[in-house]
Amino acid sequence: MTVAYCRLRAAAILGSFISGMAADASAQAVDPQGSGPILAAVEWLQGTLLGNVATAVAVIAVAFVGFMMLTGRMNWRYGITVIVGCFILFGAASIVSGIQSAAGAAR
């Protein structure tokens, strides 16, 4: 595995974790006292990780990984992992919403 791949994978995991945290924090009806700065920081981090810069980096990463797979320099399994990681990163908010609605319907 290359260093760039490890960093991209770690960023995807961290981003999905933070997106889930931010979606969960914004889903609460009443914020606890003193959580304003923390919530603002998490929302800023979510906006940064899911904003235009992150989208451009993900597009470049998918193009680079696709090129590496087509030229035989990267295993297909690792390449697919990066692409699925990008889908999870950018779809984390809708995934969490779906899980929450399924959990609410089960009650």
PDB file of N, CA and C in Angstrom:
ATOM      1  N   MET A   1       0.838  -1.177   0.000  1.00  0.00           N
ATOM      2  CA  MET A   1       0.000   0.000   0.000  1.00  0.00           C
ATOM      3  C   MET A   1       0.882   1.238   0.000  1.00  0.00           C
ATOM      4  N   THR A   2       0.455   2.236  -0.717  1.00  0.00           N
ATOM      5  CA  THR A   2       1.229   3.460  -0.774  1.00  0.00           C
ATOM      6  C   THR A   2       0.807   4.391   0.355  1.00  0.00           C
ATOM      7  N   VAL A   3       1.641   5.385   0.602  1.00  0.00           N
ATOM      8  CA  VAL A   3       1.352   6.349   1.655  1.00  0.00           C
ATOM      9  C   VAL A   3       0.110   7.165   1.294  1.00  0.00           C
ATOM     10  N   ALA A   4      -0.010   7.526   0.017  1.00  0.00           N
ATOM     11  CA  ALA A   4      -1.167   8.317  -0.406  1.00  0.00           C
ATOM     12  C   ALA A   4      -2.456   7.529  -0.207  1.00  0.00           C
ATOM     13  N   TYR A   5      -2.413   6.229  -0.502  1.00  0.00           N
ATOM     14  CA  TYR A   5      -3.594   5.395  -0.315  1.00  0.00           C
ATOM     15  C   TYR A   5      -3.976   5.325   1.160  1.00  0.00           C
ATOM     16  N   CYS A   6      -2.994   5.140   2.027  1.00  0.00           N
ATOM     17  CA  CYS A   6      -3.272   5.063   3.465  1.00  0.00           C
ATOM     18  C   CYS A   6      -3.855   6.370   3.977  1.00  0.00           C
ATOM     19  N   ARG A   7      -3.317   7.482   3.507  1.00  0.00           N
ATOM     20  CA  ARG A   7      -3.844   8.782   3.936  1.00  0.00           C
ATOM     21  C   ARG A   7      -5.262   8.991   3.445  1.00  0.00           C
ATOM     22  N   LEU A   8      -5.532   8.596   2.196  1.00  0.00           N
ATOM     23  CA  LEU A   8      -6.869   8.763   1.642  1.00  0.00           C
ATOM     24  C   LEU A   8      -7.862   7.884   2.389  1.00  0.00           C
ATOM     25  N   ARG A   9      -7.460   6.673   2.704  1.00  0.00           N
ATOM     26  CA  ARG A   9      -8.342   5.771   3.430  1.00  0.00           C
ATOM     27  C   ARG A   9      -8.614   6.291   4.840  1.00  0.00           C
ATOM     28  N   ALA A  10      -7.563   6.793   5.497  1.00  0.00           N
ATOM     29  CA  ALA A  10      -7.748   7.354   6.835  1.00  0.00           C
ATOM     30  C   ALA A  10      -8.656   8.578   6.790  1.00  0.00           C
ATOM     31  N   ALA A  11      -8.497   9.412   5.763  1.00  0.00           N
ATOM     32  CA  ALA A  11      -9.352  10.588   5.627  1.00  0.00           C
ATOM     33  C   ALA A  11     -10.799  10.185   5.388  1.00  0.00           C
ATOM     34  N   ALA A  12     -11.013   9.135   4.613  1.00  0.00           N
ATOM     35  CA  ALA A  12     -12.375   8.672   4.352  1.00  0.00           C
ATOM     36  C   ALA A  12     -13.031   8.152   5.625  1.00  0.00           C
ATOM     37  N   ILE A  13     -12.277   7.407   6.409  1.00  0.00           N
ATOM     38  CA  ILE A  13     -12.819   6.874   7.659  1.00  0.00           C
ATOM     39  C   ILE A  13     -13.113   8.003   8.635  1.00  0.00           C
ATOM     40  N   LEU A  14     -12.166   8.935   8.776  1.00  0.00           N
ATOM     41  CA  LEU A  14     -12.354  10.067   9.683  1.00  0.00           C
ATOM     42  C   LEU A  14     -13.523  10.933   9.236  1.00  0.00           C
ATOM     43  N   GLY A  15     -13.634  11.169   7.952  1.00  0.00           N
ATOM     44  CA  GLY A  15     -14.719  11.994   7.435  1.00  0.00           C
ATOM     45  C   GLY A  15     -16.084  11.378   7.664  1.00  0.00           C
ATOM     46  N   SER A  16     -16.184  10.066   7.444  1.00  0.00           N
ATOM     47  CA  SER A  16     -17.476   9.431   7.684  1.00  0.00           C
ATOM     48  C   SER A  16     -17.834   9.442   9.170  1.00  0.00           C
ATOM     49  N   PHE A  17     -16.839   9.280  10.021  1.00  0.00           N
ATOM     50  CA  PHE A  17     -17.080   9.330  11.467  1.00  0.00           C
ATOM     51  C   PHE A  17     -17.538  10.721  11.881  1.00  0.00           C
ATOM     52  N   ILE A  18     -16.863  11.757  11.395  1.00  0.00           N
ATOM     53  CA  ILE A  18     -17.206  13.131  11.768  1.00  0.00           C
ATOM     54  C   ILE A  18     -18.545  13.532  11.169  1.00  0.00           C
ATOM     55  N   SER A  19     -18.827  13.083   9.939  1.00  0.00           N
ATOM     56  CA  SER A  19     -20.117  13.397   9.327  1.00  0.00           C
ATOM     57  C   SER A  19     -21.250  12.781  10.120  1.00  0.00           C
ATOM     58  N   GLY A  20     -21.035  11.559  10.577  1.00  0.00           N
ATOM     59  CA  GLY A  20     -22.053  10.912  11.402  1.00  0.00           C
ATOM     60  C   GLY A  20     -22.253  11.635  12.710  1.00  0.00           C
ATOM     61  N   MET A  21     -21.151  12.106  13.309  1.00  0.00           N
ATOM     62  CA  MET A  21     -21.254  12.851  14.560  1.00  0.00           C
ATOM     63  C   MET A  21     -21.999  14.168  14.349  1.00  0.00           C
ATOM     64  N   ALA A  22     -21.683  14.860  13.258  1.00  0.00           N
ATOM     65  CA  ALA A  22     -22.328  16.142  13.007  1.00  0.00           C
ATOM     66  C   ALA A  22     -23.805  15.955  12.689  1.00  0.00           C
ATOM     67  N   ALA A  23     -24.134  14.899  11.932  1.00  0.00           N
ATOM     68  CA  ALA A  23     -25.541  14.641  11.625  1.00  0.00           C
ATOM     69  C   ALA A  23     -26.295  14.296  12.903  1.00  0.00           C
ATOM     70  N   ASP A  24     -25.664  13.543  13.785  1.00  0.00           N
ATOM     71  CA  ASP A  24     -26.297  13.189  15.047  1.00  0.00           C
ATOM     72  C   ASP A  24     -26.448  14.423  15.935  1.00  0.00           C
ATOM     73  N   ALA A  25     -25.436  15.280  15.963  1.00  0.00           N
ATOM     74  CA  ALA A  25     -25.494  16.481  16.793  1.00  0.00           C
ATOM     75  C   ALA A  25     -26.557  17.450  16.289  1.00  0.00           C
ATOM     76  N   SER A  26     -26.718  17.564  14.960  1.00  0.00           N
ATOM     77  CA  SER A  26     -27.709  18.495  14.435  1.00  0.00           C
ATOM     78  C   SER A  26     -29.115  17.917  14.505  1.00  0.00           C
ATOM     79  N   ALA A  27     -29.258  16.610  14.734  1.00  0.00           N
ATOM     80  CA  ALA A  27     -30.572  15.994  14.807  1.00  0.00           C
ATOM     81  C   ALA A  27     -31.214  16.162  16.180  1.00  0.00           C
ATOM     82  N   GLN A  28     -30.444  16.567  17.178  1.00  0.00           N
ATOM     83  CA  GLN A  28     -31.000  16.743  18.509  1.00  0.00           C
ATOM     84  C   GLN A  28     -31.882  17.987  18.536  1.00  0.00           C
ATOM     85  N   ALA A  29     -32.973  17.904  19.294  1.00  0.00           N
ATOM     86  CA  ALA A  29     -33.921  19.014  19.342  1.00  0.00           C
ATOM     87  C   ALA A  29     -33.370  20.184  20.153  1.00  0.00           C
ATOM     88  N   VAL A  30     -32.769  19.912  21.298  1.00  0.00           N
ATOM     89  CA  VAL A  30     -32.244  20.959  22.165  1.00  0.00           C
ATOM     90  C   VAL A  30     -30.765  20.687  22.409  1.00  0.00           C
ATOM     91  N   ASP A  31     -29.946  21.694  22.171  1.00  0.00           N
ATOM     92  CA  ASP A  31     -28.519  21.552  22.408  1.00  0.00           C
ATOM     93  C   ASP A  31     -28.235  21.750  23.892  1.00  0.00           C
ATOM     94  N   PRO A  32     -27.307  20.984  24.445  1.00  0.00           N
ATOM     95  CA  PRO A  32     -26.944  21.184  25.848  1.00  0.00           C
ATOM     96  C   PRO A  32     -26.299  22.550  26.055  1.00  0.00           C
ATOM     97  N   GLN A  33     -26.357  23.033  27.261  1.00  0.00           N
ATOM     98  CA  GLN A  33     -25.801  24.344  27.569  1.00  0.00           C
ATOM     99  C   GLN A  33     -24.284  24.324  27.349  1.00  0.00           C
ATOM    100  N   GLY A  34     -23.792  25.344  26.652  1.00  0.00           N
ATOM    101  CA  GLY A  34     -22.366  25.471  26.407  1.00  0.00           C
ATOM    102  C   GLY A  34     -21.863  24.691  25.210  1.00  0.00           C
ATOM    103  N   SER A  35     -22.750  24.099  24.413  1.00  0.00           N
ATOM    104  CA  SER A  35     -22.300  23.303  23.274  1.00  0.00           C
ATOM    105  C   SER A  35     -22.205  24.119  21.990  1.00  0.00           C
ATOM    106  N   GLY A  36     -22.483  25.400  22.048  1.00  0.00           N
ATOM    107  CA  GLY A  36     -22.455  26.236  20.846  1.00  0.00           C
ATOM    108  C   GLY A  36     -21.124  26.222  20.120  1.00  0.00           C
ATOM    109  N   PRO A  37     -20.008  26.493  20.785  1.00  0.00           N
ATOM    110  CA  PRO A  37     -18.724  26.491  20.088  1.00  0.00           C
ATOM    111  C   PRO A  37     -18.326  25.105  19.572  1.00  0.00           C
ATOM    112  N   ILE A  38     -18.650  24.068  20.330  1.00  0.00           N
ATOM    113  CA  ILE A  38     -18.301  22.718  19.891  1.00  0.00           C
ATOM    114  C   ILE A  38     -19.111  22.341  18.661  1.00  0.00           C
ATOM    115  N   LEU A  39     -20.400  22.640  18.696  1.00  0.00           N
ATOM    116  CA  LEU A  39     -21.257  22.343  17.560  1.00  0.00           C
ATOM    117  C   LEU A  39     -20.829  23.136  16.337  1.00  0.00           C
ATOM    118  N   ALA A  40     -20.465  24.380  16.531  1.00  0.00           N
ATOM    119  CA  ALA A  40     -19.994  25.197  15.405  1.00  0.00           C
ATOM    120  C   ALA A  40     -18.707  24.626  14.815  1.00  0.00           C
ATOM    121  N   ALA A  41     -17.812  24.145  15.664  1.00  0.00           N
ATOM    122  CA  ALA A  41     -16.559  23.567  15.174  1.00  0.00           C
ATOM    123  C   ALA A  41     -16.809  22.280  14.388  1.00  0.00           C
ATOM    124  N   VAL A  42     -17.724  21.442  14.884  1.00  0.00           N
ATOM    125  CA  VAL A  42     -18.038  20.198  14.185  1.00  0.00           C
ATOM    126  C   VAL A  42     -18.716  20.490  12.848  1.00  0.00           C
ATOM    127  N   GLU A  43     -19.611  21.468  12.823  1.00  0.00           N
ATOM    128  CA  GLU A  43     -20.260  21.834  11.567  1.00  0.00           C
ATOM    129  C   GLU A  43     -19.261  22.423  10.575  1.00  0.00           C
ATOM    130  N   TRP A  44     -18.297  23.204  11.066  1.00  0.00           N
ATOM    131  CA  TRP A  44     -17.259  23.735  10.191  1.00  0.00           C
ATOM    132  C   TRP A  44     -16.422  22.600   9.611  1.00  0.00           C
ATOM    133  N   LEU A  45     -16.068  21.637  10.453  1.00  0.00           N
ATOM    134  CA  LEU A  45     -15.269  20.507   9.998  1.00  0.00           C
ATOM    135  C   LEU A  45     -16.043  19.683   8.971  1.00  0.00           C
ATOM    136  N   GLN A  46     -17.325  19.497   9.198  1.00  0.00           N
ATOM    137  CA  GLN A  46     -18.150  18.774   8.239  1.00  0.00           C
ATOM    138  C   GLN A  46     -18.224  19.530   6.921  1.00  0.00           C
ATOM    139  N   GLY A  47     -18.417  20.842   6.986  1.00  0.00           N
ATOM    140  CA  GLY A  47     -18.456  21.638   5.765  1.00  0.00           C
ATOM    141  C   GLY A  47     -17.145  21.590   5.004  1.00  0.00           C
ATOM    142  N   THR A  48     -16.033  21.566   5.740  1.00  0.00           N
ATOM    143  CA  THR A  48     -14.722  21.490   5.090  1.00  0.00           C
ATOM    144  C   THR A  48     -14.520  20.135   4.436  1.00  0.00           C
ATOM    145  N   LEU A  49     -14.882  19.065   5.147  1.00  0.00           N
ATOM    146  CA  LEU A  49     -14.665  17.715   4.617  1.00  0.00           C
ATOM    147  C   LEU A  49     -15.617  17.370   3.482  1.00  0.00           C
ATOM    148  N   LEU A  50     -16.768  18.014   3.430  1.00  0.00           N
ATOM    149  CA  LEU A  50     -17.735  17.709   2.377  1.00  0.00           C
ATOM    150  C   LEU A  50     -17.899  18.845   1.379  1.00  0.00           C
ATOM    151  N   GLY A  51     -17.043  19.847   1.447  1.00  0.00           N
ATOM    152  CA  GLY A  51     -17.164  21.012   0.578  1.00  0.00           C
ATOM    153  C   GLY A  51     -16.537  20.811  -0.792  1.00  0.00           C
ATOM    154  N   ASN A  52     -16.326  21.925  -1.478  1.00  0.00           N
ATOM    155  CA  ASN A  52     -15.813  21.899  -2.844  1.00  0.00           C
ATOM    156  C   ASN A  52     -14.393  21.347  -2.917  1.00  0.00           C
ATOM    157  N   VAL A  53     -13.561  21.689  -1.946  1.00  0.00           N
ATOM    158  CA  VAL A  53     -12.181  21.210  -1.964  1.00  0.00           C
ATOM    159  C   VAL A  53     -12.148  19.695  -1.802  1.00  0.00           C
ATOM    160  N   ALA A  54     -12.940  19.176  -0.870  1.00  0.00           N
ATOM    161  CA  ALA A  54     -12.979  17.729  -0.661  1.00  0.00           C
ATOM    162  C   ALA A  54     -13.520  17.011  -1.892  1.00  0.00           C
ATOM    163  N   THR A  55     -14.501  17.598  -2.547  1.00  0.00           N
ATOM    164  CA  THR A  55     -15.046  16.997  -3.753  1.00  0.00           C
ATOM    165  C   THR A  55     -13.994  16.946  -4.849  1.00  0.00           C
ATOM    166  N   ALA A  56     -13.243  18.027  -5.008  1.00  0.00           N
ATOM    167  CA  ALA A  56     -12.184  18.046  -6.017  1.00  0.00           C
ATOM    168  C   ALA A  56     -11.096  17.027  -5.698  1.00  0.00           C
ATOM    169  N   VAL A  57     -10.713  16.924  -4.437  1.00  0.00           N
ATOM    170  CA  VAL A  57      -9.696  15.943  -4.041  1.00  0.00           C
ATOM    171  C   VAL A  57     -10.201  14.521  -4.284  1.00  0.00           C
ATOM    172  N   ALA A  58     -11.471  14.263  -3.991  1.00  0.00           N
ATOM    173  CA  ALA A  58     -12.030  12.930  -4.216  1.00  0.00           C
ATOM    174  C   ALA A  58     -12.067  12.584  -5.703  1.00  0.00           C
ATOM    175  N   VAL A  59     -12.416  13.547  -6.536  1.00  0.00           N
ATOM    176  CA  VAL A  59     -12.438  13.307  -7.983  1.00  0.00           C
ATOM    177  C   VAL A  59     -11.032  12.983  -8.489  1.00  0.00           C
ATOM    178  N   ILE A  60     -10.047  13.735  -8.019  1.00  0.00           N
ATOM    179  CA  ILE A  60      -8.667  13.479  -8.426  1.00  0.00           C
ATOM    180  C   ILE A  60      -8.207  12.113  -7.923  1.00  0.00           C
ATOM    181  N   ALA A  61      -8.579  11.767  -6.694  1.00  0.00           N
ATOM    182  CA  ALA A  61      -8.182  10.475  -6.130  1.00  0.00           C
ATOM    183  C   ALA A  61      -8.801   9.321  -6.911  1.00  0.00           C
ATOM    184  N   VAL A  62     -10.077   9.434  -7.250  1.00  0.00           N
ATOM    185  CA  VAL A  62     -10.732   8.372  -8.002  1.00  0.00           C
ATOM    186  C   VAL A  62     -10.115   8.252  -9.401  1.00  0.00           C
ATOM    187  N   ALA A  63      -9.816   9.379 -10.030  1.00  0.00           N
ATOM    188  CA  ALA A  63      -9.174   9.336 -11.349  1.00  0.00           C
ATOM    189  C   ALA A  63      -7.788   8.703 -11.260  1.00  0.00           C
ATOM    190  N   PHE A  64      -7.024   9.088 -10.250  1.00  0.00           N
ATOM    191  CA  PHE A  64      -5.679   8.543 -10.070  1.00  0.00           C
ATOM    192  C   PHE A  64      -5.725   7.041  -9.793  1.00  0.00           C
ATOM    193  N   VAL A  65      -6.626   6.628  -8.909  1.00  0.00           N
ATOM    194  CA  VAL A  65      -6.751   5.204  -8.577  1.00  0.00           C
ATOM    195  C   VAL A  65      -7.231   4.424  -9.794  1.00  0.00           C
ATOM    196  N   GLY A  66      -8.174   4.969 -10.528  1.00  0.00           N
ATOM    197  CA  GLY A  66      -8.646   4.306 -11.743  1.00  0.00           C
ATOM    198  C   GLY A  66      -7.539   4.133 -12.760  1.00  0.00           C
ATOM    199  N   PHE A  67      -6.718   5.144 -12.934  1.00  0.00           N
ATOM    200  CA  PHE A  67      -5.584   5.045 -13.854  1.00  0.00           C
ATOM    201  C   PHE A  67      -4.589   3.991 -13.379  1.00  0.00           C
ATOM    202  N   MET A  68      -4.333   3.982 -12.066  1.00  0.00           N
ATOM    203  CA  MET A  68      -3.396   2.993 -11.521  1.00  0.00           C
ATOM    204  C   MET A  68      -3.937   1.561 -11.699  1.00  0.00           C
ATOM    205  N   MET A  69      -5.247   1.384 -11.542  1.00  0.00           N
ATOM    206  CA  MET A  69      -5.826   0.060 -11.720  1.00  0.00           C
ATOM    207  C   MET A  69      -5.757  -0.363 -13.186  1.00  0.00           C
ATOM    208  N   LEU A  70      -6.045   0.554 -14.093  1.00  0.00           N
ATOM    209  CA  LEU A  70      -6.030   0.214 -15.518  1.00  0.00           C
ATOM    210  C   LEU A  70      -4.635  -0.102 -16.032  1.00  0.00           C
ATOM    211  N   THR A  71      -3.620   0.511 -15.449  1.00  0.00           N
ATOM    212  CA  THR A  71      -2.252   0.231 -15.890  1.00  0.00           C
ATOM    213  C   THR A  71      -1.648  -0.947 -15.151  1.00  0.00           C
ATOM    214  N   GLY A  72      -2.370  -1.535 -14.204  1.00  0.00           N
ATOM    215  CA  GLY A  72      -1.894  -2.710 -13.495  1.00  0.00           C
ATOM    216  C   GLY A  72      -0.945  -2.409 -12.347  1.00  0.00           C
ATOM    217  N   ARG A  73      -0.875  -1.179 -11.921  1.00  0.00           N
ATOM    218  CA  ARG A  73       0.026  -0.805 -10.832  1.00  0.00           C
ATOM    219  C   ARG A  73      -0.626  -0.891  -9.464  1.00  0.00           C
ATOM    220  N   MET A  74      -1.944  -1.098  -9.438  1.00  0.00           N
ATOM    221  CA  MET A  74      -2.654  -1.202  -8.163  1.00  0.00           C
ATOM    222  C   MET A  74      -3.625  -2.373  -8.249  1.00  0.00           C
ATOM    223  N   ASN A  75      -3.726  -3.091  -7.150  1.00  0.00           N
ATOM    224  CA  ASN A  75      -4.660  -4.201  -7.062  1.00  0.00           C
ATOM    225  C   ASN A  75      -6.089  -3.657  -7.148  1.00  0.00           C
ATOM    226  N   TRP A  76      -6.951  -4.374  -7.853  1.00  0.00           N
ATOM    227  CA  TRP A  76      -8.328  -3.922  -8.034  1.00  0.00           C
ATOM    228  C   TRP A  76      -9.066  -3.824  -6.705  1.00  0.00           C
ATOM    229  N   ARG A  77      -8.776  -4.731  -5.784  1.00  0.00           N
ATOM    230  CA  ARG A  77      -9.455  -4.718  -4.491  1.00  0.00           C
ATOM    231  C   ARG A  77      -9.165  -3.424  -3.733  1.00  0.00           C
ATOM    232  N   TYR A  78      -7.912  -2.985  -3.733  1.00  0.00           N
ATOM    233  CA  TYR A  78      -7.551  -1.742  -3.047  1.00  0.00           C
ATOM    234  C   TYR A  78      -8.164  -0.531  -3.750  1.00  0.00           C
ATOM    235  N   GLY A  79      -8.202  -0.579  -5.063  1.00  0.00           N
ATOM    236  CA  GLY A  79      -8.811   0.521  -5.816  1.00  0.00           C
ATOM    237  C   GLY A  79     -10.291   0.658  -5.538  1.00  0.00           C
ATOM    238  N   ILE A  80     -10.987  -0.454  -5.506  1.00  0.00           N
ATOM    239  CA  ILE A  80     -12.423  -0.433  -5.210  1.00  0.00           C
ATOM    240  C   ILE A  80     -12.655   0.072  -3.784  1.00  0.00           C
ATOM    241  N   THR A  81     -11.761  -0.272  -2.865  1.00  0.00           N
ATOM    242  CA  THR A  81     -11.883   0.201  -1.483  1.00  0.00           C
ATOM    243  C   THR A  81     -11.832   1.718  -1.410  1.00  0.00           C
ATOM    244  N   VAL A  82     -10.943   2.331  -2.178  1.00  0.00           N
ATOM    245  CA  VAL A  82     -10.849   3.792  -2.191  1.00  0.00           C
ATOM    246  C   VAL A  82     -12.124   4.407  -2.751  1.00  0.00           C
ATOM    247  N   ILE A  83     -12.632   3.850  -3.829  1.00  0.00           N
ATOM    248  CA  ILE A  83     -13.839   4.395  -4.454  1.00  0.00           C
ATOM    249  C   ILE A  83     -15.052   4.236  -3.535  1.00  0.00           C
ATOM    250  N   VAL A  84     -15.186   3.080  -2.899  1.00  0.00           N
ATOM    251  CA  VAL A  84     -16.292   2.865  -1.954  1.00  0.00           C
ATOM    252  C   VAL A  84     -16.140   3.801  -0.755  1.00  0.00           C
ATOM    253  N   GLY A  85     -14.908   4.037  -0.320  1.00  0.00           N
ATOM    254  CA  GLY A  85     -14.664   4.982   0.770  1.00  0.00           C
ATOM    255  C   GLY A  85     -15.149   6.384   0.436  1.00  0.00           C
ATOM    256  N   CYS A  86     -14.940   6.820  -0.799  1.00  0.00           N
ATOM    257  CA  CYS A  86     -15.435   8.137  -1.220  1.00  0.00           C
ATOM    258  C   CYS A  86     -16.958   8.175  -1.200  1.00  0.00           C
ATOM    259  N   PHE A  87     -17.593   7.101  -1.668  1.00  0.00           N
ATOM    260  CA  PHE A  87     -19.054   7.056  -1.625  1.00  0.00           C
ATOM    261  C   PHE A  87     -19.565   7.113  -0.188  1.00  0.00           C
ATOM    262  N   ILE A  88     -18.910   6.397   0.713  1.00  0.00           N
ATOM    263  CA  ILE A  88     -19.331   6.420   2.113  1.00  0.00           C
ATOM    264  C   ILE A  88     -19.101   7.791   2.725  1.00  0.00           C
ATOM    265  N   LEU A  89     -17.974   8.410   2.382  1.00  0.00           N
ATOM    266  CA  LEU A  89     -17.657   9.733   2.930  1.00  0.00           C
ATOM    267  C   LEU A  89     -18.716  10.756   2.543  1.00  0.00           C
ATOM    268  N   PHE A  90     -19.073  10.800   1.268  1.00  0.00           N
ATOM    269  CA  PHE A  90     -20.022  11.807   0.826  1.00  0.00           C
ATOM    270  C   PHE A  90     -21.472  11.405   1.051  1.00  0.00           C
ATOM    271  N   GLY A  91     -21.735  10.138   1.316  1.00  0.00           N
ATOM    272  CA  GLY A  91     -23.091   9.692   1.586  1.00  0.00           C
ATOM    273  C   GLY A  91     -23.359   9.426   3.053  1.00  0.00           C
ATOM    274  N   ALA A  92     -22.415   9.805   3.923  1.00  0.00           N
ATOM    275  CA  ALA A  92     -22.541   9.483   5.347  1.00  0.00           C
ATOM    276  C   ALA A  92     -23.777  10.112   5.974  1.00  0.00           C
ATOM    277  N   ALA A  93     -24.088  11.337   5.614  1.00  0.00           N
ATOM    278  CA  ALA A  93     -25.247  12.011   6.217  1.00  0.00           C
ATOM    279  C   ALA A  93     -26.544  11.289   5.852  1.00  0.00           C
ATOM    280  N   SER A  94     -26.684  10.876   4.596  1.00  0.00           N
ATOM    281  CA  SER A  94     -27.905  10.172   4.210  1.00  0.00           C
ATOM    282  C   SER A  94     -27.930   8.760   4.780  1.00  0.00           C
ATOM    283  N   ILE A  95     -26.769   8.131   4.939  1.00  0.00           N
ATOM    284  CA  ILE A  95     -26.714   6.805   5.557  1.00  0.00           C
ATOM    285  C   ILE A  95     -27.168   6.892   7.012  1.00  0.00           C
ATOM    286  N   VAL A  96     -26.670   7.883   7.735  1.00  0.00           N
ATOM    287  CA  VAL A  96     -27.064   8.057   9.143  1.00  0.00           C
ATOM    288  C   VAL A  96     -28.548   8.379   9.245  1.00  0.00           C
ATOM    289  N   SER A  97     -29.063   9.210   8.363  1.00  0.00           N
ATOM    290  CA  SER A  97     -30.496   9.537   8.385  1.00  0.00           C
ATOM    291  C   SER A  97     -31.344   8.294   8.145  1.00  0.00           C
ATOM    292  N   GLY A  98     -30.908   7.448   7.212  1.00  0.00           N
ATOM    293  CA  GLY A  98     -31.635   6.205   6.948  1.00  0.00           C
ATOM    294  C   GLY A  98     -31.626   5.269   8.139  1.00  0.00           C
ATOM    295  N   ILE A  99     -30.481   5.167   8.807  1.00  0.00           N
ATOM    296  CA  ILE A  99     -30.397   4.306   9.995  1.00  0.00           C
ATOM    297  C   ILE A  99     -31.271   4.855  11.109  1.00  0.00           C
ATOM    298  N   GLN A 100     -31.261   6.185  11.300  1.00  0.00           N
ATOM    299  CA  GLN A 100     -32.088   6.783  12.350  1.00  0.00           C
ATOM    300  C   GLN A 100     -33.566   6.603  12.064  1.00  0.00           C
ATOM    301  N   SER A 101     -33.981   6.753  10.806  1.00  0.00           N
ATOM    302  CA  SER A 101     -35.390   6.583  10.501  1.00  0.00           C
ATOM    303  C   SER A 101     -35.800   5.113  10.637  1.00  0.00           C
ATOM    304  N   ALA A 102     -34.893   4.201  10.306  1.00  0.00           N
ATOM    305  CA  ALA A 102     -35.211   2.770  10.480  1.00  0.00           C
ATOM    306  C   ALA A 102     -35.296   2.427  11.964  1.00  0.00           C
ATOM    307  N   ALA A 103     -34.426   3.022  12.776  1.00  0.00           N
ATOM    308  CA  ALA A 103     -34.469   2.774  14.214  1.00  0.00           C
ATOM    309  C   ALA A 103     -35.720   3.385  14.826  1.00  0.00           C
ATOM    310  N   GLY A 104     -36.143   4.557  14.320  1.00  0.00           N
ATOM    311  CA  GLY A 104     -37.364   5.186  14.822  1.00  0.00           C
ATOM    312  C   GLY A 104     -38.611   4.414  14.433  1.00  0.00           C
ATOM    313  N   ALA A 105     -38.598   3.788  13.257  1.00  0.00           N
ATOM    314  CA  ALA A 105     -39.750   3.012  12.806  1.00  0.00           C
ATOM    315  C   ALA A 105     -39.847   1.692  13.552  1.00  0.00           C
ATOM    316  N   ALA A 106     -38.726   1.196  14.064  1.00  0.00           N
ATOM    317  CA  ALA A 106     -38.733  -0.084  14.772  1.00  0.00           C
ATOM    318  C   ALA A 106     -39.285   0.047  16.189  1.00  0.00           C
ATOM    319  N   ARG A 107     -39.349   1.249  16.714  1.00  0.00           N
ATOM    320  CA  ARG A 107     -39.846   1.436  18.090  1.00  0.00           C
ATOM    321  C   ARG A 107     -41.294   1.251  18.201  1.00  0.00           C
TER     322      ARG A 107
END
